Structures are given as structure tokens and as C-alpha cells.
Amino acid sequence: MKFVNLSGLPRSGSTLLGNILNQHPDITACMDSSLSSIITNISDHSQKIYNESQFTINQYEILYRDFMRSGIKSWTYNLCDTEIYLDKDRSWAVDYALLFKLIPDAKVIFLMRDLRGVISSFEKIEGNRRILPSNEYLRPDDRDGYHHVDLMIERVDKWLNDDMIYTPLYAIKEILDCNWKYYKNFKFIRYEDYIENPRKILSGIYDFIGAKSFDNNLNDIKQVKYNDGCYAPYGIHTIRPKLVPNKVDCEFPLLKDEAQERIIDTCSWYYEEFYPEVYEKYKN
């Protein structure tokens, strides 16, 4: 069975893409499975008991490695009866090195998005929450702090430092900067490209993961049922049942120009690597 992780930045269409890929007869998509959290917790546990047992470090490495591999195998075979298991879980970004140590031939479909679009989406959700209270995290750290800062810039900085954005960005930069050998196991997909030309992107994904070509029904996308309450409000995962190809509007009215510049300037490496057209326009 092939193991494929669907990951990436939040608000980048991973839930929609996972449900589209689930149409393929050889793919079983498990949405937000929490498998990565179980595995990383086991890895963390291994560090706590070196001094409490008779085993050597080398023995521990073998025992824990094989234990985690067996757990992954049991997990996937209980959930999947197809050739490809698709684990839609962004938390693998916490430790991709561990994933590839356990599953060297794993593939990762990593969704990108213009960060201005990601933060605009969060801002839209934050503004439309109605019932739930506002996110205190977005406020200045001290009560007098708001007098001396631009509050939209403050919000942008806090969004960029939130784990939902920080963790996948850090993982990408680490892979790029350190020339990790498993870079070839990643397929980076821009949200804007896959919304504009989904069939081309799907064809590339099937080629990347070694699945046969398939004519997806983009007019009737059935959503895999699961509970997304634990991700509220920013992880609301109800998808639209139809994907009509269209060019993504790259206007961000919820973010003033200074806030957009702050995002691009702070994450210039990201734009230079994945959105060179945006970066060049910003520089000029």
C-alpha cells in the first residue's frame, strides 16, 4: 500500500482536494486522521526513558522505529482497502524527517497559497464568527501596546506566528535550506493553479503518486463525513460540491496595502521561491 500525505498551508483547499482525490477507485482518503500526532507522541516518549531501562540507544531506536512502523501499517490497513492511502493531515509538518525515516517512499502533496489569501481567509472567518468570542491571541500582548502599533500589522504578525502558518512554513524552509534528500518526495501545488486548472493539477498528482489516470467528477464532489468541530472556527471544512475552474481573484480588500507588504516582506523567501511574479512586482 502506498502512503501519501496531503498537507500544506491552512485555507489552501486541502479538504476540497482530498475529497476530489477520494473519488479515485484506487485511493482512500482519511481526513484529518491524527495519525501524525500519535506517531510524534511516541517519538517524544522514546526520549524520556533512555535512563529507565536496560536497552541501549541503538536498541531503542530499532524497537521504537519498528513499533511505529507496525502502528502505521495497522492504522492504514484498518482504514484502507485500496492501493493508495491518503492521509490528509497538516501535522506531519512538525517532523517530516520522522515520517521519511519510518516510510522512506512516502509522498507528500503540499498545498501552497499566497499568504495574503490565507490571512484574508482567517480575517473573514474572524469577522463572521458572530456567536463565538473574538480571538484574544490577536490583540497586543500588553494593555498599553495598542497605542503604539498599527493594529492590522499587529494582527498580520500574529497570524504569521500562529502554529497553523508558522509550522508548515518552517517545514518548507528547512527542506529548502538544508537540501533534505526527501525533497523529491514532495509535490508543491499552488492553490491558485489548482483552482484555475484542476484537471491539469489532478493529472500531475496521479502521475506523482503512481496512480492511474482518472476522470474526476468535479460537478458532484461528495464529502467524506467527519467531525471538524475541534478545528472551529478557523478549520471549518465544509466543501462546495462543485469545482468550476476559474482564475483566483488576487485582490485582498480585507488587508490594506501596508499589511500586504508586511506579509511579503516578512516571508520574502516564500514568495521568491513559489510566487516569483508577486515578489518581482513587490520589489519594483
GROMACS .gro file of C-alpha atoms in nm:
model
  284
    1MET     CA    1   0.000   0.000   0.000
    2LYS     CA    2   0.131   0.344  -0.091
    3PHE     CA    3   0.128   0.614   0.178
    4VAL     CA    4   0.052   0.969   0.064
    5ASN     CA    5   0.026   1.270   0.294
    6LEU     CA    6  -0.191   1.563   0.188
    7SER     CA    7  -0.058   1.864   0.372
    8GLY     CA    8   0.028   2.230   0.338
    9LEU     CA    9  -0.088   2.570   0.448
   10PRO     CA   10  -0.432   2.623   0.603
   11ARG     CA   11  -0.715   2.771   0.396
   12SER     CA   12  -0.549   2.635   0.082
   13GLY     CA   13  -0.810   2.387  -0.036
   14SER     CA   14  -0.667   2.065   0.108
   15THR     CA   15  -1.008   1.942   0.226
   16LEU     CA   16  -1.160   2.001  -0.116
   17LEU     CA   17  -0.866   1.833  -0.289
   18GLY     CA   18  -0.876   1.535  -0.052
   19ASN     CA   19  -1.241   1.474  -0.127
   20ILE     CA   20  -1.179   1.504  -0.501
   21LEU     CA   21  -0.892   1.254  -0.483
   22ASN     CA   22  -1.115   1.020  -0.282
   23GLN     CA   23  -1.324   0.973  -0.599
   24HIS     CA   24  -1.037   0.772  -0.749
   25PRO     CA   25  -1.111   0.398  -0.716
   26ASP     CA   26  -0.755   0.325  -0.602
   27ILE     CA   27  -0.740   0.596  -0.334
   28THR     CA   28  -0.887   0.605   0.017
   29ALA     CA   29  -0.872   0.948   0.178
   30CYS     CA   30  -0.867   0.974   0.557
   31MET     CA   31  -0.946   1.331   0.652
   32ASP     CA   32  -0.753   1.479   0.949
   33SER     CA   33  -0.669   1.136   1.081
   34SER     CA   34  -0.450   1.243   1.379
   35LEU     CA   35  -0.206   0.963   1.292
   36SER     CA   36   0.083   1.209   1.288
   37SER     CA   37   0.009   1.319   1.645
   38ILE     CA   38   0.015   0.960   1.767
   39ILE     CA   39   0.348   0.892   1.595
   40THR     CA   40   0.518   1.212   1.714
   41ASN     CA   41   0.395   1.146   2.070
   42ILE     CA   42   0.553   0.800   2.059
   43SER     CA   43   0.875   0.957   1.930
   44ASP     CA   44   0.869   1.211   2.213
   45HIS     CA   45   0.811   0.930   2.463
   46SER     CA   46   1.125   0.750   2.342
   47GLN     CA   47   1.339   1.039   2.466
   48LYS     CA   48   1.203   1.010   2.819
   49ILE     CA   49   1.300   0.656   2.904
   50TYR     CA   50   1.663   0.607   2.792
   51ASN     CA   51   1.775   0.615   3.154
   52GLU     CA   52   1.495   0.394   3.281
   53SER     CA   53   1.563   0.066   3.102
   54GLN     CA   54   1.831  -0.188   3.020
   55PHE     CA   55   1.826  -0.128   2.643
   56THR     CA   56   2.095   0.062   2.457
   57ILE     CA   57   2.019   0.369   2.247
   58ASN     CA   58   2.064   0.165   1.928
   59GLN     CA   59   1.824  -0.100   2.056
   60TYR     CA   60   1.573   0.168   2.147
   61GLU     CA   61   1.595   0.320   1.802
   62ILE     CA   62   1.522  -0.015   1.637
   63LEU     CA   63   1.244  -0.105   1.883
   64TYR     CA   64   1.065   0.229   1.854
   65ARG     CA   65   1.113   0.251   1.479
   66ASP     CA   66   0.964  -0.092   1.416
   67PHE     CA   67   0.689  -0.028   1.673
   68MET     CA   68   0.585   0.293   1.494
   69ARG     CA   69   0.605   0.127   1.152
   70SER     CA   70   0.381  -0.153   1.273
   71GLY     CA   71   0.137   0.100   1.414
   72ILE     CA   72   0.121   0.291   1.086
   73LYS     CA   73   0.069  -0.033   0.896
   74SER     CA   74  -0.212  -0.142   1.127
   75TRP     CA   75  -0.375   0.202   1.112
   76THR     CA   76  -0.373   0.221   0.733
   77TYR     CA   77  -0.482  -0.138   0.671
   78ASN     CA   78  -0.777  -0.099   0.906
   79LEU     CA   79  -0.895   0.213   0.725
   80CYS     CA   80  -0.797   0.143   0.367
   81ASP     CA   81  -0.865  -0.142   0.126
   82THR     CA   82  -0.729   0.034  -0.182
   83GLU     CA   83  -0.383   0.061  -0.333
   84ILE     CA   84  -0.320   0.414  -0.202
   85TYR     CA   85  -0.386   0.553   0.146
   86LEU     CA   86  -0.419   0.934   0.152
   87ASP     CA   87  -0.360   1.078   0.498
   88LYS     CA   88  -0.490   1.436   0.497
   89ASP     CA   89  -0.304   1.578   0.794
   90ARG     CA   90  -0.102   1.900   0.811
   91SER     CA   91   0.055   1.797   1.143
   92TRP     CA   92   0.313   1.577   0.969
   93ALA     CA   93   0.494   1.907   0.902
   94VAL     CA   94   0.602   1.904   1.268
   95ASP     CA   95   0.857   1.633   1.184
   96TYR     CA   96   0.885   1.528   0.820
   97ALA     CA   97   1.224   1.372   0.893
   98LEU     CA   98   1.047   1.121   1.119
   99LEU     CA   99   0.785   1.044   0.853
  100PHE     CA  100   1.051   0.959   0.595
  101LYS     CA  101   1.256   0.757   0.841
  102LEU     CA  102   0.951   0.541   0.901
  103ILE     CA  103   0.820   0.544   0.542
  104PRO     CA  104   1.109   0.629   0.307
  105ASP     CA  105   0.891   0.608  -0.006
  106ALA     CA  106   0.606   0.823   0.133
  107LYS     CA  107   0.483   1.102  -0.093
  108VAL     CA  108   0.364   1.445   0.020
  109ILE     CA  109   0.120   1.663  -0.172
  110PHE     CA  110   0.183   2.007  -0.024
  111LEU     CA  111  -0.063   2.285  -0.096
  112MET     CA  112   0.059   2.643  -0.111
  113ARG     CA  113  -0.132   2.969  -0.125
  114ASP     CA  114  -0.046   3.335  -0.147
  115LEU     CA  115  -0.015   3.414   0.224
  116ARG     CA  116  -0.223   3.726   0.176
  117GLY     CA  117  -0.507   3.495   0.073
  118VAL     CA  118  -0.453   3.269   0.374
  119ILE     CA  119  -0.464   3.558   0.621
  120SER     CA  120  -0.754   3.723   0.438
  121SER     CA  121  -0.947   3.399   0.478
  122PHE     CA  122  -0.872   3.393   0.852
  123GLU     CA  123  -0.975   3.757   0.882
  124LYS     CA  124  -1.301   3.683   0.702
  125ILE     CA  125  -1.379   3.396   0.938
  126GLU     CA  126  -1.282   3.606   1.239
  127GLY     CA  127  -1.517   3.882   1.124
  128ASN     CA  128  -1.809   3.646   1.059
  129ARG     CA  129  -1.793   3.437   1.374
  130ARG     CA  130  -2.096   3.613   1.526
  131ILE     CA  131  -2.150   3.387   1.828
  132LEU     CA  132  -1.802   3.275   1.931
  133PRO     CA  133  -1.587   3.539   2.106
  134SER     CA  134  -1.308   3.721   1.925
  135ASN     CA  135  -0.963   3.569   1.925
  136GLU     CA  136  -0.776   3.724   2.220
  137TYR     CA  137  -0.449   3.600   2.071
  138LEU     CA  138  -0.471   3.866   1.801
  139ARG     CA  139  -0.458   4.151   2.049
  140PRO     CA  140  -0.135   4.322   2.163
  141ASP     CA  141   0.042   4.142   2.446
  142ASP     CA  142   0.004   4.427   2.692
  143ARG     CA  143  -0.283   4.665   2.753
  144ASP     CA  144  -0.086   4.975   2.657
  145GLY     CA  145   0.061   4.813   2.347
  146TYR     CA  146  -0.220   4.907   2.115
  147HIS     CA  147  -0.140   5.280   2.144
  148HIS     CA  148   0.191   5.244   1.965
  149VAL     CA  149   0.126   4.989   1.690
  150ASP     CA  150  -0.074   4.956   1.371
  151LEU     CA  151  -0.332   4.700   1.479
  152MET     CA  152  -0.367   4.545   1.135
  153ILE     CA  153   0.010   4.497   1.115
  154GLU     CA  154  -0.006   4.353   1.467
  155ARG     CA  155  -0.272   4.105   1.355
  156VAL     CA  156  -0.071   4.007   1.047
  157ASP     CA  157   0.238   3.940   1.259
  158LYS     CA  158   0.040   3.725   1.500
  159TRP     CA  159  -0.120   3.525   1.218
  160LEU     CA  160   0.223   3.459   1.069
  161ASN     CA  161   0.349   3.338   1.408
  162ASP     CA  162   0.048   3.117   1.473
  163ASP     CA  163   0.127   2.745   1.452
  164MET     CA  164  -0.120   2.698   1.166
  165ILE     CA  165   0.101   2.909   0.939
  166TYR     CA  166   0.437   2.900   1.117
  167THR     CA  167   0.471   2.519   1.125
  168PRO     CA  168   0.423   2.445   0.753
  169LEU     CA  169   0.632   2.749   0.653
  170TYR     CA  170   0.917   2.641   0.881
  171ALA     CA  171   0.899   2.288   0.742
  172ILE     CA  172   0.925   2.414   0.383
  173LYS     CA  173   1.216   2.646   0.459
  174GLU     CA  174   1.402   2.375   0.645
  175ILE     CA  175   1.365   2.139   0.349
  176LEU     CA  176   1.485   2.408   0.106
  177ASP     CA  177   1.771   2.546   0.317
  178CYS     CA  178   1.907   2.210   0.434
  179ASN     CA  179   1.875   2.034   0.098
  180TRP     CA  180   1.695   1.739   0.256
  181LYS     CA  181   1.719   1.438   0.028
  182TYR     CA  182   1.346   1.371   0.055
  183TYR     CA  183   1.265   1.699  -0.123
  184LYS     CA  184   1.195   1.483  -0.429
  185ASN     CA  185   0.912   1.317  -0.233
  186PHE     CA  186   0.720   1.645  -0.230
  187LYS     CA  187   0.484   1.785  -0.490
  188PHE     CA  188   0.416   2.153  -0.422
  189ILE     CA  189   0.087   2.278  -0.563
  190ARG     CA  190  -0.029   2.636  -0.564
  191TYR     CA  191  -0.392   2.679  -0.465
  192GLU     CA  192  -0.436   2.940  -0.737
  193ASP     CA  193  -0.316   2.698  -1.007
  194TYR     CA  194  -0.534   2.410  -0.898
  195ILE     CA  195  -0.849   2.623  -0.881
  196GLU     CA  196  -0.778   2.765  -1.227
  197ASN     CA  197  -0.689   2.434  -1.392
  198PRO     CA  198  -0.791   2.145  -1.163
  199ARG     CA  199  -0.774   1.867  -1.422
  200LYS     CA  200  -0.416   1.951  -1.513
  201ILE     CA  201  -0.320   1.952  -1.145
  202LEU     CA  202  -0.503   1.624  -1.080
  203SER     CA  203  -0.326   1.461  -1.373
  204GLY     CA  204   0.009   1.570  -1.229
  205ILE     CA  205  -0.084   1.437  -0.885
  206TYR     CA  206  -0.181   1.095  -1.020
  207ASP     CA  207   0.147   1.075  -1.209
  208PHE     CA  208   0.339   1.180  -0.896
  209ILE     CA  209   0.182   0.920  -0.665
  210GLY     CA  210   0.178   0.645  -0.925
  211ALA     CA  211  -0.199   0.621  -0.969
  212LYS     CA  212  -0.367   0.551  -1.299
  213SER     CA  213  -0.529   0.844  -1.477
  214PHE     CA  214  -0.886   0.916  -1.374
  215ASP     CA  215  -1.160   1.148  -1.496
  216ASN     CA  216  -1.284   1.311  -1.174
  217ASN     CA  217  -1.641   1.434  -1.149
  218LEU     CA  218  -1.592   1.797  -1.048
  219ASN     CA  219  -1.966   1.865  -1.067
  220ASP     CA  220  -2.060   1.623  -0.789
  221ILE     CA  221  -1.798   1.613  -0.514
  222LYS     CA  222  -1.911   1.402  -0.220
  223GLN     CA  223  -1.758   1.497   0.115
  224VAL     CA  224  -1.612   1.230   0.339
  225LYS     CA  225  -1.803   1.264   0.666
  226TYR     CA  226  -1.603   1.353   0.974
  227ASN     CA  227  -1.620   1.584   1.273
  228ASP     CA  228  -1.450   1.920   1.224
  229GLY     CA  229  -1.581   2.080   1.545
  230CYS     CA  230  -1.239   2.056   1.711
  231TYR     CA  231  -1.096   2.284   1.442
  232ALA     CA  232  -1.356   2.559   1.483
  233PRO     CA  233  -1.375   2.829   1.384
  234TYR     CA  234  -1.068   2.853   1.159
  235GLY     CA  235  -1.081   2.497   1.032
  236ILE     CA  236  -1.439   2.495   0.905
  237HIS     CA  237  -1.418   2.218   0.647
  238THR     CA  238  -1.748   2.213   0.462
  239ILE     CA  239  -1.664   2.194   0.094
  240ARG     CA  240  -1.859   2.306  -0.207
  241PRO     CA  241  -1.997   2.015  -0.414
  242LYS     CA  242  -1.879   2.159  -0.744
  243LEU     CA  243  -1.543   2.291  -0.860
  244VAL     CA  244  -1.578   2.530  -1.151
  245PRO     CA  245  -1.235   2.624  -1.288
  246ASN     CA  246  -1.172   2.994  -1.258
  247LYS     CA  247  -0.887   3.237  -1.207
  248VAL     CA  248  -0.842   3.325  -0.842
  249ASP     CA  249  -0.901   3.690  -0.762
  250CYS     CA  250  -0.575   3.817  -0.615
  251GLU     CA  251  -0.732   4.126  -0.460
  252PHE     CA  252  -0.736   4.131  -0.080
  253PRO     CA  253  -0.973   4.406   0.034
  254LEU     CA  254  -0.959   4.293   0.398
  255LEU     CA  255  -0.587   4.377   0.409
  256LYS     CA  256  -0.462   4.729   0.346
  257ASP     CA  257  -0.153   4.778   0.130
  258GLU     CA  258   0.083   4.816   0.426
  259ALA     CA  259  -0.034   4.484   0.571
  260GLN     CA  260   0.013   4.308   0.238
  261GLU     CA  261   0.363   4.450   0.210
  262ARG     CA  262   0.439   4.330   0.563
  263ILE     CA  263   0.341   3.974   0.467
  264ILE     CA  264   0.552   3.970   0.151
  265ASP     CA  265   0.849   4.135   0.320
  266THR     CA  266   0.842   3.901   0.622
  267CYS     CA  267   0.813   3.588   0.403
  268SER     CA  268   1.013   3.710   0.103
  269TRP     CA  269   1.188   3.372   0.065
  270TYR     CA  270   0.848   3.204   0.026
  271TYR     CA  271   0.733   3.446  -0.243
  272GLU     CA  272   1.067   3.435  -0.423
  273GLU     CA  273   1.052   3.055  -0.437
  274PHE     CA  274   0.683   2.990  -0.503
  275TYR     CA  275   0.531   3.323  -0.615
  276PRO     CA  276   0.810   3.492  -0.813
  277GLU     CA  277   0.562   3.705  -1.010
  278VAL     CA  278   0.426   3.853  -0.686
  279TYR     CA  279   0.775   3.902  -0.545
  280GLU     CA  280   0.901   4.079  -0.857
  281LYS     CA  281   0.600   4.312  -0.857
  282TYR     CA  282   0.657   4.387  -0.489
  283LYS     CA  283   1.028   4.464  -0.539
  284ASN     CA  284   0.951   4.701  -0.824
   0.00000   0.00000   0.00000
